[in-house]
Backbone as a chain_set.jsonl record, in Angstrom:
{"seq": "MRHAKSVQLTKAHAQANASEAAIAHPAPSAGDSLPATPVEIWTDGACKGNPGPGGWGAWLRAGKHEKELFGGERDTTNNRMELTAVIEALASLRRPCQVRVHTDSQDVQLGISEWMRNWVRRGWKTADNKPVKNADLWRRLAELSARHQVEWRWVKGHAGVDGNERADALANRGVEVALGQRSAPGNP", "coords": {"N": [[-15.611, -3.792, -3.786], [-13.595, -4.369, -6.293], [-11.185, -6.74, -6.554], [-7.845, -7.65, -7.089], [-5.263, -10.257, -6.875], [-2.042, -10.954, -7.707], [0.234, -13.058, -7.731], [3.625, -13.733, -8.121], [6.38, -15.473, -8.102], [9.949, -16.477, -7.737], [11.08, -18.562, -7.29], [11.017, -22.244, -6.936], [7.903, -23.388, -5.916], [7.561, -25.1, -3.753], [9.932, -23.89, -2.173], [9.41, -21.019, -1.749], [7.133, -21.402, -0.342], [8.175, -21.388, 2.265], [9.549, -18.791, 2.681], [7.532, -17.084, 2.308], [6.618, -16.749, 4.096], [7.162, -13.989, 4.818], [6.017, -12.525, 3.719], [2.243, -12.041, 4.556], [-0.507, -12.295, 8.672], [-0.394, -12.082, 11.277], [-0.463, -9.63, 14.334], [2.372, -8.332, 15.949], [3.843, -10.252, 19.033], [5.864, -9.754, 22.068], [8.17, -11.133, 22.173], [9.028, -11.52, 19.382], [10.754, -11.365, 16.607], [11.89, -9.747, 14.033], [12.255, -10.553, 10.357], [15.349, -10.914, 8.98], [15.452, -9.27, 6.506], [14.602, -6.829, 4.766], [11.182, -5.596, 3.443], [10.563, -4.842, 0.801], [7.923, -2.551, -0.279], [6.646, -1.09, -3.003], [3.837, 1.13, -4.191], [1.118, 3.238, -5.517], [-1.226, 4.869, -6.352], [-3.96, 5.388, -9.327], [-6.233, 7.463, -10.716], [-9.152, 8.169, -12.901], [-10.308, 10.381, -13.811], [-10.954, 12.658, -11.521], [-12.915, 12.703, -8.328], [-13.883, 9.542, -9.747], [-13.222, 6.619, -11.953], [-10.766, 4.299, -10.066], [-7.734, 3.206, -9.293], [-5.29, 1.036, -7.584], [-2.217, -0.11, -6.789], [0.503, -2.616, -6.092], [3.491, -3.273, -5.325], [5.303, -6.303, -4.078], [8.489, -6.986, -2.596], [10.711, -9.26, -0.871], [13.248, -10.392, -0.708], [14.485, -13.005, -3.046], [11.744, -13.257, -3.129], [8.621, -12.189, -4.918], [5.89, -10.474, -4.859], [2.735, -9.127, -6.624], [-0.057, -6.529, -6.445], [-3.152, -5.672, -7.002], [-5.956, -3.7, -7.493], [-9.306, -1.811, -7.483], [-12.147, 0.672, -7.561], [-15.031, 1.838, -8.968], [-16.059, 4.51, -8.728], [-14.494, 6.33, -7.184], [-11.728, 8.512, -5.491], [-7.926, 10.025, -5.901], [-6.535, 10.283, -3.577], [-7.762, 8.245, -2.05], [-7.302, 5.994, -3.589], [-4.354, 6.178, -3.236], [-3.904, 5.709, -0.423], [-5.252, 3.144, -0.269], [-4.099, 1.395, -1.766], [-1.04, 1.023, -0.229], [-2.658, 0.557, 2.191], [-3.581, -2.266, 1.113], [-0.898, -3.701, 0.243], [0.435, -3.961, 2.919], [-1.369, -5.378, 4.699], [-1.579, -7.891, 3.592], [0.747, -9.041, 4.572], [2.578, -11.441, 6.583], [3.648, -11.789, 8.725], [4.704, -10.131, 11.323], [7.138, -7.475, 10.107], [10.034, -5.981, 8.732], [10.042, -3.22, 6.888], [10.025, -1.416, 4.424], [8.196, 1.584, 2.666], [7.948, 2.913, -0.137], [6.348, 5.119, -2.037], [4.608, 7.472, -3.959], [2.935, 9.477, -2.986], [2.638, 12.661, -1.424], [1.011, 12.752, 0.412], [0.218, 10.53, 1.734], [2.982, 9.888, 2.49], [3.794, 11.952, 4.125], [1.293, 12.003, 5.841], [1.383, 9.987, 8.11], [3.715, 9.947, 9.116], [4.176, 12.475, 9.935], [1.237, 13.904, 10.143], [-0.708, 12.864, 11.341], [-0.74, 12.31, 13.732], [-1.618, 14.692, 15.321], [-3.947, 14.758, 14.243], [-5.292, 12.856, 15.219], [-4.463, 13.663, 18.207], [-6.834, 16.036, 18.175], [-8.82, 14.7, 17.693], [-9.613, 13.77, 15.345], [-9.503, 15.443, 13.778], [-8.537, 18.337, 11.427], [-5.974, 21.23, 11.261], [-7.795, 23.681, 11.015], [-9.917, 22.869, 12.051], [-11.934, 20.799, 10.405], [-13.162, 18.026, 9.51], [-11.404, 15.122, 9.133], [-10.598, 14.201, 5.888], [-10.638, 10.88, 4.131], [-10.683, 9.395, 6.57], [-11.202, 6.834, 7.266], [-9.654, 5.331, 5.956], [-6.963, 6.149, 6.525], [-6.809, 5.542, 9.763], [-7.214, 2.551, 9.167], [-4.613, 1.98, 8.423], [-2.894, 3.541, 9.957], [-3.485, 1.522, 12.14], [-2.434, -1.126, 10.609], [0.158, -0.297, 10.608], [1.536, 0.057, 12.619], [1.985, -2.802, 13.269], [4.032, -3.615, 12.184], [7.647, -3.131, 11.652], [7.833, 0.393, 9.984], [9.524, 1.909, 7.812], [9.142, 5.219, 5.518], [9.285, 6.25, 2.968], [9.235, 8.928, 0.528], [9.022, 9.097, -3.079], [9.791, 10.581, -6.343], [7.303, 10.584, -8.698], [6.443, 9.02, -11.623], [9.337, 9.452, -12.789], [11.259, 7.257, -13.45], [11.538, 5.773, -11.98], [11.862, 2.297, -11.022], [10.56, 0.647, -9.443], [8.773, 2.217, -8.347], [7.51, 2.886, -10.972], [6.582, 0.412, -12.068], [4.646, -0.365, -10.015], [2.648, 1.86, -10.876], [2.103, 0.779, -13.316], [0.65, -1.437, -12.244], [-1.133, -0.206, -10.63], [-3.03, 0.786, -12.517], [-3.782, -1.157, -13.874], [-5.582, -2.001, -11.846], [-7.69, 0.074, -12.424], [-8.498, -0.344, -15.092], [-10.132, -2.846, -14.303], [-11.836, -2.14, -12.403], [-13.221, -0.545, -14.406], [-14.384, -2.979, -15.691], [-12.499, -3.669, -17.73], [-10.691, -5.776, -17.724], [-10.003, -8.439, -16.37], [-9.613, -9.545, -13.234], [-7.19, -11.033, -11.574], [-7.408, -14.859, -11.478], [-10.349, -14.856, -11.316], [-12.423, -16.068, -13.645]], "CA": [[-14.434, -2.8, -4.403], [-12.967, -4.983, -7.317], [-9.974, -6.848, -5.667], [-7.163, -8.755, -7.623], [-4.151, -10.342, -6.116], [-1.032, -11.605, -8.526], [1.791, -13.097, -7.018], [5.132, -14.091, -9.298], [7.699, -16.019, -7.307], [11.158, -16.662, -8.634], [11.87, -19.947, -6.719], [9.903, -23.093, -6.599], [6.307, -23.246, -4.989], [7.805, -25.39, -2.298], [10.831, -22.982, -1.398], [8.517, -19.904, -1.832], [5.763, -21.277, 1.053], [8.984, -21.193, 3.188], [10.151, -17.538, 2.728], [6.708, -16.819, 1.775], [5.64, -16.494, 5.337], [6.847, -13.124, 5.086], [4.749, -11.831, 2.793], [0.852, -11.767, 4.702], [-0.511, -11.102, 9.075], [-0.948, -11.769, 12.604], [-0.056, -8.76, 15.459], [3.644, -9.37, 16.763], [4.008, -10.308, 20.045], [6.738, -8.748, 22.394], [9.315, -11.385, 22.111], [9.032, -11.501, 18.114], [11.787, -11.02, 15.815], [11.922, -9.362, 12.314], [13.065, -11.185, 9.53], [16.477, -9.855, 8.413], [15.726, -9.056, 4.894], [13.381, -5.882, 4.736], [10.027, -6.278, 2.741], [10.693, -3.456, 0.033], [6.959, -2.167, -0.787], [6.392, 0.262, -3.866], [2.313, 1.662, -4.121], [0.383, 3.843, -6.386], [-2.608, 4.652, -7.151], [-4.515, 6.093, -10.448], [-7.957, 7.946, -11.176], [-9.478, 9.059, -14.213], [-11.144, 11.546, -13.324], [-11.166, 13.018, -9.64], [-13.482, 11.452, -8.352], [-14.011, 8.748, -11.184], [-12.998, 5.194, -11.811], [-10.05, 4.765, -10.01], [-7.007, 1.783, -8.802], [-4.307, 1.043, -6.637], [-1.368, -1.141, -7.372], [1.281, -2.378, -5.053], [4.633, -4.427, -5.741], [6.54, -5.707, -2.712], [10.083, -7.65, -2.738], [11.602, -9.739, 0.176], [14.82, -11.281, -1.218], [14.164, -13.155, -4.334], [10.468, -13.021, -3.685], [8.02, -10.838, -5.273], [4.12, -10.041, -5.202], [2.036, -7.774, -6.916], [-1.605, -7.055, -5.954], [-3.773, -3.983, -7.542], [-7.533, -3.462, -7.362], [-9.782, -0.701, -7.942], [-13.234, 1.205, -7.675], [-15.5, 2.738, -9.894], [-16.444, 5.711, -8.058], [-13.129, 7.138, -5.911], [-10.591, 9.521, -5.917], [-6.741, 9.247, -6.302], [-6.139, 10.575, -2.464], [-8.248, 6.876, -1.291], [-6.439, 4.534, -4.194], [-2.984, 5.98, -2.797], [-3.688, 5.344, 0.452], [-5.633, 1.785, -0.487], [-2.513, 0.57, -2.175], [-0.43, 0.544, 1.124], [-2.938, -0.683, 3.349], [-3.779, -3.753, 0.795], [0.122, -4.053, 0.467], [0.687, -3.898, 4.487], [-2.556, -6.323, 4.958], [-0.852, -9.02, 3.136], [2.007, -9.0, 5.092], [1.73, -12.249, 7.197], [3.981, -11.666, 10.016], [5.583, -8.408, 11.582], [8.073, -7.404, 8.94], [10.65, -4.554, 8.789], [9.223, -2.505, 5.245], [10.111, 0.179, 3.721], [7.49, 1.847, 1.962], [7.906, 3.764, -1.671], [5.212, 6.033, -2.278], [4.804, 8.841, -4.323], [1.762, 10.011, -2.826], [3.611, 13.186, -0.481], [0.231, 12.841, 1.235], [0.068, 9.619, 2.528], [4.285, 10.058, 3.471], [3.761, 13.186, 5.048], [-0.316, 12.155, 6.798], [1.472, 8.622, 8.317], [4.561, 10.174, 9.363], [3.809, 13.484, 10.58], [0.341, 14.796, 10.358], [-1.736, 11.483, 12.04], [-0.208, 12.248, 15.852], [-2.044, 15.437, 15.193], [-5.271, 14.147, 13.615], [-5.76, 12.122, 16.853], [-5.284, 14.57, 19.327], [-7.783, 16.522, 18.09], [-10.214, 13.867, 17.34], [-9.489, 13.118, 14.146], [-9.597, 16.978, 13.147], [-7.254, 19.249, 10.444], [-5.541, 22.024, 12.227], [-9.045, 24.53, 10.926], [-11.542, 22.162, 12.358], [-12.428, 20.222, 9.744], [-12.801, 16.483, 9.471], [-9.685, 14.64, 8.178], [-10.515, 13.522, 4.578], [-10.512, 9.407, 4.27], [-10.181, 8.649, 8.183], [-11.647, 5.093, 7.839], [-8.417, 4.327, 5.571], [-6.378, 6.454, 7.94], [-7.547, 4.451, 10.827], [-6.827, 1.145, 8.885], [-3.354, 2.681, 7.853], [-2.686, 3.201, 11.209], [-3.47, -0.24, 12.667], [-1.767, -2.045, 9.765], [1.375, -0.314, 10.378], [1.616, -0.474, 14.114], [2.075, -4.055, 13.314], [5.589, -3.699, 11.545], [9.003, -1.683, 11.72], [7.989, 0.639, 8.795], [9.885, 3.146, 7.183], [8.74, 5.858, 4.988], [10.103, 7.108, 1.85], [8.7, 9.82, -0.708], [9.815, 8.7, -4.413], [9.208, 11.16, -6.977], [6.296, 9.715, -9.379], [7.099, 9.151, -12.962], [10.652, 9.172, -12.742], [11.598, 6.224, -13.602], [11.736, 5.127, -10.791], [11.502, 1.333, -11.671], [9.583, -0.103, -8.234], [7.343, 3.54, -8.684], [6.806, 2.665, -12.559], [5.82, -0.974, -11.835], [3.531, 0.02, -9.045], [2.034, 2.923, -11.261], [1.31, -0.323, -13.807], [-0.168, -2.247, -11.716], [-2.605, 0.881, -10.149], [-4.077, 1.42, -14.184], [-4.374, -2.612, -14.068], [-6.863, -1.579, -11.35], [-8.426, 1.069, -13.086], [-9.077, -1.516, -15.905], [-10.228, -4.117, -13.213], [-12.72, -1.494, -12.106], [-14.051, -0.999, -15.531], [-14.293, -4.217, -15.894], [-11.89, -4.118, -19.27], [-9.688, -6.696, -17.573], [-10.257, -9.744, -15.638], [-9.441, -9.738, -12.42], [-6.699, -12.99, -11.777], [-8.186, -15.763, -10.63], [-11.6, -14.513, -11.844], [-12.724, -16.112, -15.188]], "C": [[-13.572, -4.129, -5.108], [-11.759, -5.307, -6.697], [-9.177, -7.845, -6.64], [-6.2, -8.93, -7.072], [-3.66, -11.033, -7.62], [0.023, -11.912, -7.542], [2.73, -14.156, -8.107], [5.938, -14.679, -8.238], [8.653, -16.366, -8.268], [11.343, -18.079, -8.882], [10.781, -20.895, -6.469], [9.287, -23.194, -5.669], [7.054, -24.123, -4.012], [8.786, -24.698, -1.293], [10.175, -21.621, -1.435], [7.549, -19.842, -0.448], [7.105, -21.172, 2.207], [9.127, -19.298, 3.919], [9.014, -16.647, 2.409], [5.891, -16.054, 2.845], [6.108, -14.759, 5.568], [6.068, -11.692, 4.844], [3.186, -12.585, 2.796], [0.513, -11.872, 6.298], [-0.746, -11.55, 10.919], [-0.136, -10.401, 13.931], [1.149, -9.499, 16.327], [3.07, -9.249, 18.286], [5.536, -9.903, 20.467], [7.609, -9.453, 22.244], [9.838, -11.709, 20.293], [10.217, -11.118, 17.623], [11.259, -10.748, 14.237], [12.907, -10.373, 11.28], [14.092, -10.331, 9.041], [16.427, -8.867, 7.095], [14.33, -8.365, 5.011], [12.287, -6.264, 3.49], [9.98, -4.475, 2.49], [8.857, -3.083, -0.573], [6.72, -0.728, -1.659], [4.907, 0.307, -4.117], [2.026, 2.867, -5.19], [-1.253, 3.783, -6.402], [-2.723, 5.639, -8.535], [-5.74, 6.138, -10.367], [-8.043, 8.296, -12.031], [-10.072, 9.804, -13.764], [-10.953, 11.789, -11.857], [-11.911, 13.685, -8.928], [-13.698, 10.586, -9.783], [-13.653, 7.451, -10.842], [-11.509, 5.323, -11.894], [-9.193, 2.867, -9.123], [-5.743, 1.689, -8.66], [-3.248, -0.307, -7.252], [0.09, -0.921, -6.217], [2.479, -3.401, -5.712], [5.137, -4.59, -4.388], [7.115, -7.142, -3.052], [10.73, -8.089, -1.323], [12.241, -10.732, -0.519], [14.357, -11.34, -2.67], [12.654, -13.35, -4.709], [9.971, -11.812, -4.14], [6.818, -11.341, -4.982], [3.828, -8.936, -5.64], [0.363, -7.838, -6.686], [-1.568, -5.699, -6.512], [-5.272, -4.638, -7.229], [-8.016, -2.179, -7.674], [-11.755, -0.499, -7.947], [-13.814, 2.171, -8.892], [-15.864, 4.14, -9.646], [-15.388, 6.097, -6.743], [-12.803, 8.151, -6.337], [-9.177, 9.016, -5.514], [-5.966, 9.323, -4.496], [-6.37, 8.186, -1.721], [-7.392, 5.567, -2.074], [-4.699, 4.469, -3.661], [-2.784, 5.31, -1.516], [-4.159, 3.432, 0.734], [-4.274, 1.043, -0.915], [-1.725, 0.034, -0.586], [-0.887, -0.022, 2.178], [-3.265, -1.919, 2.587], [-2.124, -4.002, 0.71], [0.539, -4.561, 2.419], [-0.059, -5.443, 5.061], [-1.907, -7.45, 4.328], [0.378, -9.627, 3.928], [1.436, -10.509, 6.369], [2.032, -12.159, 8.914], [4.516, -10.501, 10.328], [7.178, -8.859, 11.039], [9.057, -5.816, 9.548], [10.137, -4.321, 7.424], [9.81, -1.272, 5.716], [9.1, 0.679, 2.572], [7.634, 3.002, 1.399], [6.423, 4.053, -1.865], [5.553, 7.578, -2.843], [4.01, 10.075, -4.296], [2.764, 11.234, -1.371], [2.383, 13.139, 0.705], [-0.073, 11.882, 2.065], [1.425, 9.412, 3.53], [4.418, 10.871, 4.725], [2.416, 12.941, 6.595], [0.486, 10.863, 7.765], [2.964, 9.164, 9.372], [4.411, 11.231, 10.306], [2.24, 14.282, 10.94], [-1.101, 14.074, 11.362], [-1.727, 11.726, 13.638], [-1.462, 13.296, 16.308], [-3.994, 15.287, 15.074], [-6.01, 13.504, 14.727], [-5.897, 12.497, 18.016], [-6.587, 15.286, 19.437], [-9.101, 15.991, 17.468], [-10.363, 13.714, 15.702], [-10.406, 14.564, 13.158], [-8.655, 17.507, 12.549], [-7.448, 20.331, 11.393], [-6.802, 23.868, 11.983], [-10.005, 23.854, 11.086], [-12.198, 21.337, 11.387], [-12.466, 18.288, 9.95], [-11.815, 16.104, 8.842], [-10.352, 13.842, 7.252], [-10.503, 11.831, 4.383], [-10.271, 8.98, 5.594], [-10.464, 7.561, 8.104], [-10.249, 4.843, 7.112], [-7.069, 5.174, 6.216], [-5.922, 5.693, 9.009], [-6.824, 3.064, 10.978], [-5.472, 1.4, 9.018], [-2.573, 2.676, 9.333], [-2.486, 2.042, 12.315], [-2.425, -1.367, 11.818], [-0.152, -1.219, 10.565], [2.007, -0.204, 11.434], [1.928, -1.974, 14.212], [3.927, -4.367, 12.958], [6.163, -2.022, 12.271], [8.758, -1.04, 10.068], [8.464, 2.021, 8.446], [9.318, 3.835, 5.895], [8.614, 6.58, 3.902], [9.27, 7.199, 0.7], [9.784, 9.389, -1.938], [9.234, 9.581, -5.567], [8.433, 10.556, -8.161], [6.446, 10.083, -11.037], [8.131, 9.402, -13.835], [11.09, 8.692, -13.182], [11.977, 5.799, -13.496], [11.425, 3.237, -11.037], [10.731, 0.516, -10.681], [8.391, 0.583, -8.331], [6.946, 3.404, -10.031], [5.99, 1.302, -11.891], [4.797, -1.266, -10.736], [2.49, 0.736, -9.784], [1.141, 1.83, -12.41], [0.201, -0.901, -12.968], [-1.605, -1.496, -11.068], [-3.41, 0.871, -11.615], [-4.12, -0.11, -14.476], [-5.401, -2.412, -13.141], [-7.206, -0.88, -11.924], [-9.436, 0.088, -13.897], [-9.727, -2.342, -15.422], [-11.33, -3.376, -13.062], [-13.461, -1.031, -13.388], [-14.348, -1.502, -16.335], [-13.944, -4.233, -17.404], [-10.802, -5.041, -18.998], [-10.259, -7.706, -16.578], [-9.184, -9.598, -14.761], [-8.5, -11.513, -12.483], [-7.042, -14.145, -11.175], [-9.779, -15.947, -10.446], [-11.896, -14.707, -13.461], [-13.374, -15.181, -15.85]], "O": [[-12.917, -4.843, -4.349], [-11.119, -4.363, -6.236], [-9.79, -8.846, -7.01], [-5.792, -7.909, -6.518], [-4.424, -11.5, -8.464], [0.542, -11.145, -6.732], [2.337, -15.166, -8.691], [6.038, -13.89, -7.298], [8.363, -16.552, -9.45], [11.605, -18.696, -9.914], [9.748, -20.544, -5.9], [9.788, -23.137, -4.546], [7.135, -23.392, -3.025], [8.7, -24.759, -0.067], [10.945, -20.935, -0.763], [7.257, -18.877, 0.259], [6.669, -20.709, 3.261], [8.917, -18.806, 5.028], [9.297, -15.466, 2.211], [5.0, -15.211, 2.747], [5.476, -14.165, 6.442], [5.749, -10.611, 5.339], [2.742, -13.308, 1.904], [-0.634, -11.677, 6.7], [-1.566, -10.868, 11.535], [1.022, -10.694, 14.231], [1.152, -10.528, 17.003], [2.193, -8.486, 18.692], [6.389, -9.723, 19.597], [8.566, -8.705, 22.047], [10.981, -12.103, 20.063], [10.833, -10.379, 18.391], [10.474, -11.387, 13.536], [14.043, -10.785, 11.513], [13.858, -9.171, 8.704], [17.199, -7.954, 6.804], [13.258, -8.922, 5.246], [12.561, -7.146, 2.676], [9.688, -3.486, 3.161], [8.72, -3.649, -1.658], [6.633, 0.401, -1.177], [4.567, -0.856, -4.333], [3.043, 3.383, -5.652], [-2.107, 2.898, -6.449], [-1.861, 6.467, -8.828], [-6.436, 5.178, -10.035], [-7.07, 8.937, -12.429], [-10.445, 9.3, -12.705], [-10.796, 10.819, -11.115], [-11.842, 14.901, -8.749], [-13.636, 11.188, -10.856], [-13.704, 7.058, -9.677], [-10.863, 5.876, -12.784], [-9.76, 1.881, -8.654], [-4.989, 2.19, -9.494], [-3.587, -1.222, -8.002], [0.579, 0.094, -5.72], [2.192, -4.231, -6.575], [5.395, -3.668, -3.614], [6.541, -8.105, -3.561], [11.27, -7.199, -0.666], [11.739, -11.804, -0.854], [13.987, -10.405, -3.379], [12.201, -13.526, -5.84], [10.474, -10.701, -3.972], [6.643, -12.552, -4.848], [4.358, -7.875, -5.309], [-0.33, -8.854, -6.728], [-0.656, -4.875, -6.582], [-5.564, -5.767, -6.837], [-7.21, -1.373, -8.14], [-12.509, -1.411, -8.288], [-13.19, 3.004, -9.549], [-15.929, 4.881, -10.627], [-15.673, 6.088, -5.546], [-13.284, 8.756, -7.294], [-9.025, 7.934, -4.946], [-5.038, 8.575, -4.186], [-5.599, 7.34, -1.269], [-6.964, 4.545, -1.539], [-3.962, 3.485, -3.611], [-1.855, 4.529, -1.315], [-3.654, 2.667, 1.556], [-3.634, 0.216, -0.266], [-1.86, -1.054, -0.024], [-0.29, -0.756, 2.965], [-3.281, -2.892, 3.34], [-1.989, -4.954, 1.48], [0.91, -5.688, 2.744], [0.52, -6.353, 5.654], [-1.699, -8.176, 5.3], [0.799, -10.763, 3.707], [0.315, -10.606, 6.868], [1.302, -12.315, 9.893], [4.821, -9.786, 9.374], [7.961, -9.784, 11.257], [8.806, -4.974, 10.41], [9.786, -5.321, 6.798], [9.987, -0.557, 6.702], [9.23, 0.111, 1.487], [7.531, 4.055, 2.028], [5.513, 3.225, -1.828], [6.318, 8.458, -2.449], [4.073, 11.121, -4.942], [3.441, 10.684, -0.502], [2.699, 13.452, 1.853], [-0.614, 12.174, 3.132], [1.396, 9.029, 4.7], [4.896, 10.646, 5.837], [2.462, 13.379, 7.744], [-0.379, 10.778, 8.637], [3.089, 8.572, 10.444], [4.508, 10.948, 11.5], [2.125, 15.104, 11.849], [-2.085, 14.619, 11.861], [-2.547, 11.378, 14.488], [-2.188, 13.053, 17.272], [-4.912, 15.703, 15.781], [-7.193, 13.684, 15.014], [-6.766, 12.171, 18.825], [-7.323, 15.247, 20.424], [-10.058, 16.572, 16.954], [-11.434, 13.543, 15.12], [-11.343, 14.638, 12.364], [-7.583, 17.223, 13.083], [-8.429, 20.538, 12.107], [-6.622, 24.9, 12.631], [-11.019, 24.04, 10.413], [-13.371, 21.174, 11.722], [-11.659, 17.603, 10.579], [-11.333, 16.797, 7.947], [-10.749, 12.751, 7.662], [-9.63, 11.765, 5.248], [-9.502, 8.022, 5.676], [-9.959, 6.915, 9.021], [-9.565, 4.033, 7.736], [-6.067, 4.467, 6.314], [-4.776, 5.259, 9.124], [-6.234, 2.527, 11.915], [-5.063, 0.866, 10.049], [-1.755, 1.818, 9.666], [-1.552, 1.814, 13.084], [-1.785, -2.26, 12.372], [0.579, -2.05, 11.102], [3.223, -0.366, 11.326], [2.142, -2.385, 15.352], [4.721, -5.164, 13.457], [5.814, -0.959, 12.785], [9.231, -1.606, 9.082], [7.885, 3.065, 8.747], [8.959, 3.012, 5.054], [7.844, 7.54, 3.871], [8.742, 6.305, 0.039], [11.01, 9.347, -1.827], [8.057, 9.314, -5.81], [9.2, 9.8, -8.758], [6.538, 11.212, -11.52], [8.109, 9.543, -15.058], [11.867, 9.381, -13.843], [12.786, 5.181, -14.188], [10.232, 3.139, -11.325], [10.174, -0.452, -11.199], [7.272, 0.073, -8.394], [5.844, 3.901, -10.262], [4.906, 1.357, -11.309], [4.21, -2.344, -10.646], [1.344, 0.394, -9.493], [-0.086, 1.874, -12.503], [-1.005, -0.738, -13.15], [-2.738, -1.973, -11.01], [-4.632, 0.987, -11.525], [-4.615, -0.315, -15.584], [-6.466, -2.705, -13.685], [-6.814, -1.53, -12.893], [-10.599, -0.218, -13.635], [-10.21, -2.97, -16.365], [-12.223, -3.932, -13.702], [-14.662, -1.264, -13.251], [-14.605, -1.098, -17.469], [-14.732, -4.651, -18.252], [-9.955, -5.197, -19.878], [-11.279, -7.307, -16.017], [-8.021, -9.518, -15.158], [-8.807, -12.579, -13.017], [-6.771, -14.151, -9.974], [-10.363, -16.783, -9.758], [-11.703, -13.857, -14.329], [-13.563, -15.302, -17.06]]}, "num_chains": 1, "name": "protein.A"}
């Protein structure tokens, strides 16, 4: 997977290091207290053909600090990119946090908040006894979300919601990276 990270901070680098501690990951321990400011995460996936080249994007915001993440794959599906966006965003958090994940994928929102417990109970099978698609990503998402207090919010896609529009633009940058039309930040 080609993966790009772009960080945009609104304060000086020295100040950013102190509060950026909320944005990357050790597992929580019993006595950990969570930062007071929740991390807002907006995610999206994009695919040019399904399957086909795809990208994912995530925009993280904690107080005045922001982080953009995006990447892509040459041969993937939209659902894989939607899941990857959330996984990469949660994986970038350095410590346990209160998190609000905003996604325009009902599959992601319902999958993690409603369907997963039954998949696990059935040995990663659906109600009609078929293997869960993208089980590798669902397992990783479950592992990462367990590190944080996560609130899952569905938002209508392409409806002018700023965070969703920004995540969509990042996902499309990820498609460009996957197609070799754009260099990943930090790669000459």
